[in-house]
mmCIF file of C-alpha atoms in Angstrom:
data_model
loop_
_atom_site.group_PDB
_atom_site.id
_atom_site.type_symbol
_atom_site.label_atom_id
_atom_site.label_comp_id
_atom_site.label_asym_id
_atom_site.label_seq_id
_atom_site.Cartn_x
_atom_site.Cartn_y
_atom_site.Cartn_z
ATOM 1 C CA MET A 1 17.275 31.254 -21.280
ATOM 2 C CA ASN A 2 15.352 31.501 -17.973
ATOM 3 C CA SER A 3 12.380 29.636 -19.462
ATOM 4 C CA LYS A 4 14.663 26.695 -20.360
ATOM 5 C CA LEU A 5 15.941 26.597 -16.790
ATOM 6 C CA VAL A 6 12.392 26.653 -15.371
ATOM 7 C CA ILE A 7 11.297 23.885 -17.755
ATOM 8 C CA GLY A 8 14.366 21.841 -16.844
ATOM 9 C CA LEU A 9 13.730 22.232 -13.115
ATOM 10 C CA ALA A 10 10.053 21.348 -13.566
ATOM 11 C CA LEU A 11 11.052 18.205 -15.457
ATOM 12 C CA VAL A 12 13.431 17.178 -12.658
ATOM 13 C CA VAL A 13 10.691 17.707 -10.046
ATOM 14 C CA VAL A 14 8.211 15.625 -12.077
ATOM 15 C CA LEU A 15 10.751 12.813 -12.467
ATOM 16 C CA VAL A 16 11.573 12.809 -8.757
ATOM 17 C CA LEU A 17 7.900 12.789 -7.767
ATOM 18 C CA SER A 18 7.042 10.046 -10.247
ATOM 19 C CA GLY A 19 9.837 7.949 -8.755
ATOM 20 C CA CYS A 20 8.231 8.384 -5.312
ATOM 21 C CA THR A 21 4.959 6.846 -6.511
ATOM 22 C CA SER A 22 6.359 4.111 -8.725
ATOM 23 C CA SER A 23 4.066 1.090 -9.042
ATOM 24 C CA SER A 24 6.819 -1.427 -9.635
ATOM 25 C CA SER A 25 5.903 -4.927 -8.448
ATOM 26 C CA SER A 26 8.989 -5.510 -6.389
ATOM 27 C CA SER A 27 12.321 -4.116 -5.470
ATOM 28 C CA ALA A 28 14.937 -4.831 -2.871
ATOM 29 C CA ASN A 29 14.762 -2.681 0.232
ATOM 30 C CA THR A 30 17.123 -3.292 3.077
ATOM 31 C CA SER A 31 17.432 0.264 4.393
ATOM 32 C CA ASN A 32 14.724 -0.023 7.054
ATOM 33 C CA PRO A 33 13.607 -3.604 7.658
ATOM 34 C CA PRO A 34 10.683 -4.145 10.053
ATOM 35 C CA ASN A 35 11.460 -3.715 13.774
ATOM 36 C CA SER A 36 14.553 -1.634 13.084
ATOM 37 C CA PRO A 37 14.864 1.989 14.066
ATOM 38 C CA SER A 38 13.669 4.463 11.470
ATOM 39 C CA SER A 39 15.990 7.084 10.031
ATOM 40 C CA SER A 40 14.976 9.375 12.898
ATOM 41 C CA GLY A 41 16.176 6.771 15.403
ATOM 42 C CA ALA A 42 12.685 5.979 16.758
ATOM 43 C CA ALA A 43 11.513 2.368 16.802
ATOM 44 C CA ILE A 44 8.936 1.538 14.126
ATOM 45 C CA LYS A 45 5.623 0.410 15.625
ATOM 46 C CA THR A 46 4.166 -2.968 14.659
ATOM 47 C CA TYR A 47 0.504 -3.885 15.058
ATOM 48 C CA SER A 48 -1.536 -7.045 14.510
ATOM 49 C CA ALA A 49 -4.352 -7.593 12.030
ATOM 50 C CA GLY A 50 -7.597 -6.278 13.520
ATOM 51 C CA GLU A 51 -5.787 -3.819 15.800
ATOM 52 C CA PRO A 52 -6.571 -0.173 14.906
ATOM 53 C CA PHE A 53 -3.690 2.298 14.659
ATOM 54 C CA THR A 54 -3.576 6.010 13.915
ATOM 55 C CA ILE A 55 -1.139 7.916 11.717
ATOM 56 C CA GLY A 56 -1.827 11.649 11.684
ATOM 57 C CA ASP A 57 -5.571 12.122 11.180
ATOM 58 C CA LEU A 58 -6.126 8.625 9.750
ATOM 59 C CA THR A 59 -7.052 5.485 11.709
ATOM 60 C CA PHE A 60 -6.340 2.196 9.889
ATOM 61 C CA THR A 61 -7.482 -1.354 10.626
ATOM 62 C CA LEU A 62 -6.271 -4.336 8.603
ATOM 63 C CA ASN A 63 -9.442 -6.448 8.446
ATOM 64 C CA GLY A 64 -8.131 -9.523 6.658
ATOM 65 C CA ILE A 65 -6.196 -11.073 3.813
ATOM 66 C CA ASP A 66 -7.372 -13.450 1.103
ATOM 67 C CA GLU A 67 -5.138 -15.459 -1.212
ATOM 68 C CA ALA A 68 -5.873 -16.442 -4.800
ATOM 69 C CA ASP A 69 -3.898 -17.728 -7.777
ATOM 70 C CA ALA A 70 -6.444 -16.271 -10.206
ATOM 71 C CA LEU A 71 -8.571 -13.113 -10.277
ATOM 72 C CA GLY A 72 -11.420 -12.113 -12.551
ATOM 73 C CA SER A 73 -14.402 -13.787 -14.138
ATOM 74 C CA GLU A 74 -14.968 -16.426 -16.761
ATOM 75 C CA TYR A 75 -14.651 -13.687 -19.414
ATOM 76 C CA ALA A 76 -11.530 -11.829 -18.292
ATOM 77 C CA GLY A 77 -8.933 -12.395 -15.632
ATOM 78 C CA GLU A 78 -5.348 -12.902 -14.573
ATOM 79 C CA THR A 79 -3.439 -15.842 -13.164
ATOM 80 C CA THR A 80 -0.047 -15.998 -11.483
ATOM 81 C CA GLU A 81 2.648 -18.552 -10.791
ATOM 82 C CA GLY A 82 2.912 -16.915 -7.367
ATOM 83 C CA MET A 83 -0.038 -15.767 -5.314
ATOM 84 C CA TYR A 84 -2.338 -12.755 -5.233
ATOM 85 C CA TYR A 85 -2.805 -11.393 -1.729
ATOM 86 C CA ILE A 86 -5.932 -9.254 -1.382
ATOM 87 C CA VAL A 87 -5.587 -7.104 1.744
ATOM 88 C CA GLU A 88 -8.652 -5.343 3.179
ATOM 89 C CA PHE A 89 -8.332 -2.179 5.286
ATOM 90 C CA THR A 90 -10.808 0.171 6.897
ATOM 91 C CA VAL A 91 -9.622 3.788 7.067
ATOM 92 C CA LEU A 92 -11.268 6.569 9.083
ATOM 93 C CA ASN A 93 -10.385 10.233 8.608
ATOM 94 C CA ASN A 94 -10.475 11.823 12.096
ATOM 95 C CA GLY A 95 -9.536 15.253 10.733
ATOM 96 C CA SER A 96 -11.706 18.206 9.790
ATOM 97 C CA SER A 97 -11.062 18.157 6.027
ATOM 98 C CA GLU A 98 -10.993 15.589 3.233
ATOM 99 C CA LYS A 99 -7.817 13.496 2.863
ATOM 100 C CA SER A 100 -6.599 11.347 -0.009
ATOM 101 C CA LEU A 101 -5.316 7.792 0.174
ATOM 102 C CA LEU A 102 -2.870 6.687 -2.544
ATOM 103 C CA PRO A 103 -2.642 2.877 -2.333
ATOM 104 C CA THR A 104 0.453 2.485 -4.545
ATOM 105 C CA SER A 105 2.500 4.844 -2.381
ATOM 106 C CA ASP A 106 0.804 4.526 1.030
ATOM 107 C CA PHE A 107 1.046 0.720 1.311
ATOM 108 C CA SER A 108 3.751 -1.862 0.649
ATOM 109 C CA PHE A 109 4.606 -5.382 1.734
ATOM 110 C CA VAL A 110 8.056 -6.002 3.204
ATOM 111 C CA SER A 111 9.087 -9.647 3.276
ATOM 112 C CA ASP A 112 11.185 -11.185 6.028
ATOM 113 C CA LYS A 113 13.958 -11.356 3.392
ATOM 114 C CA GLY A 114 13.869 -7.554 2.895
ATOM 115 C CA GLN A 115 12.018 -7.573 -0.451
ATOM 116 C CA THR A 116 9.480 -4.788 -0.990
ATOM 117 C CA PHE A 117 6.284 -5.250 -3.014
ATOM 118 C CA LYS A 118 3.854 -2.486 -4.018
ATOM 119 C CA PRO A 119 0.122 -2.945 -4.671
ATOM 120 C CA ASP A 120 -0.779 -3.598 -8.302
ATOM 121 C CA LEU A 121 -3.623 -1.281 -9.332
ATOM 122 C CA GLY A 122 -3.914 -3.082 -12.662
ATOM 123 C CA LEU A 123 -5.136 -6.164 -10.803
ATOM 124 C CA SER A 124 -7.850 -4.164 -9.011
ATOM 125 C CA VAL A 125 -10.196 -4.532 -11.974
ATOM 126 C CA TYR A 126 -9.910 -8.320 -11.864
ATOM 127 C CA ALA A 127 -10.203 -8.385 -8.064
ATOM 128 C CA SER A 128 -13.408 -6.315 -8.381
ATOM 129 C CA MET A 129 -14.709 -8.879 -10.880
ATOM 130 C CA SER A 130 -13.963 -11.526 -8.217
ATOM 131 C CA GLY A 131 -16.206 -9.692 -5.734
ATOM 132 C CA TYR A 132 -13.724 -7.532 -3.794
ATOM 133 C CA ASP A 133 -14.350 -3.860 -3.010
ATOM 134 C CA MET A 134 -11.146 -2.133 -4.078
ATOM 135 C CA PHE A 135 -9.656 1.219 -3.119
ATOM 136 C CA ALA A 136 -9.466 3.631 -6.051
ATOM 137 C CA ALA A 137 -6.121 4.878 -7.384
ATOM 138 C CA ILE A 138 -6.810 8.023 -5.352
ATOM 139 C CA GLU A 139 -9.334 7.262 -2.620
ATOM 140 C CA LYS A 140 -11.061 10.332 -1.168
ATOM 141 C CA LEU A 141 -11.592 10.151 2.593
ATOM 142 C CA PRO A 142 -14.192 12.605 3.896
ATOM 143 C CA PRO A 143 -14.009 13.376 7.634
ATOM 144 C CA GLY A 144 -15.836 10.988 9.953
ATOM 145 C CA ILE A 145 -16.846 8.406 7.326
ATOM 146 C CA PRO A 146 -15.028 5.045 7.461
ATOM 147 C CA LYS A 147 -14.005 3.642 4.061
ATOM 148 C CA THR A 148 -13.317 -0.057 3.567
ATOM 149 C CA GLY A 149 -11.443 -1.315 0.543
ATOM 150 C CA SER A 150 -8.787 -3.716 -0.611
ATOM 151 C CA ILE A 151 -5.436 -3.630 -2.353
ATOM 152 C CA VAL A 152 -3.777 -6.463 -4.304
ATOM 153 C CA PHE A 153 -0.190 -7.648 -4.112
ATOM 154 C CA GLU A 154 1.317 -10.236 -6.469
ATOM 155 C CA MET A 155 4.026 -12.109 -4.558
ATOM 156 C CA PRO A 156 5.662 -15.513 -4.237
ATOM 157 C CA LYS A 157 3.671 -18.289 -2.574
ATOM 158 C CA GLU A 158 4.124 -18.742 1.168
ATOM 159 C CA ILE A 159 5.894 -15.415 1.616
ATOM 160 C CA THR A 160 6.140 -14.010 5.123
ATOM 161 C CA GLY A 161 6.469 -10.425 6.212
ATOM 162 C CA LYS A 162 4.544 -7.306 7.148
ATOM 163 C CA ILE A 163 2.383 -4.668 5.508
ATOM 164 C CA LYS A 164 3.950 -1.210 5.741
ATOM 165 C CA VAL A 165 1.541 1.723 5.983
ATOM 166 C CA ARG A 166 2.922 5.210 5.395
ATOM 167 C CA PRO A 167 0.252 7.677 4.214
ATOM 168 C CA ASP A 168 2.727 10.562 4.166
ATOM 169 C CA SER A 169 5.888 9.834 2.147
ATOM 170 C CA PHE A 170 7.986 11.760 4.654
ATOM 171 C CA GLY A 171 6.056 10.871 7.826
ATOM 172 C CA GLN A 172 5.524 8.065 10.275
ATOM 173 C CA GLU A 173 5.445 4.476 9.068
ATOM 174 C CA VAL A 174 3.721 1.570 10.791
ATOM 175 C CA TYR A 175 3.889 -2.168 10.171
ATOM 176 C CA VAL A 176 1.069 -4.698 10.475
ATOM 177 C CA LYS A 177 2.220 -8.260 11.006
ATOM 178 C CA LEU A 178 0.335 -10.956 9.191
ATOM 179 C CA GLY A 179 -0.925 -14.127 10.809
ATOM 180 C CA SER A 180 -0.567 -14.972 14.457
#
């Protein structure tokens, strides 16, 4: 009977963890909109594109954003009725050991209307075919070596909002405002 309990608990843990890294395209999120206090009561910091910021041992810089309504090559690709936003970051590990970056859980886009969008790793192949250097599903970050890569969001045209960066699911989150 104990083995059934252990298997049941393991299944619950797997389901909870898989829910934390869901790659769903969008979902409503109104619990912590940008510029509101976090659950700890501290104000959430907001940076501008090109402005480096550090979370733990990692320093991030949002280098730029491209927009496209199609990704891929003449042989294979994807199109959207909305827009693909290809967001390029440089990440530097300032720590003493290798870290991992998980784009589908470490980044999201929060619209001014409170909608949350996650990067779509499935589109990374087509973005690579379009000439973009993409972050891997699990990007290894050795100490002292900057890594530059992109992530892709599929969202409505002319959406406004901020990129949320939170490399530790239970840690500090930072927002990067887009545009001027």
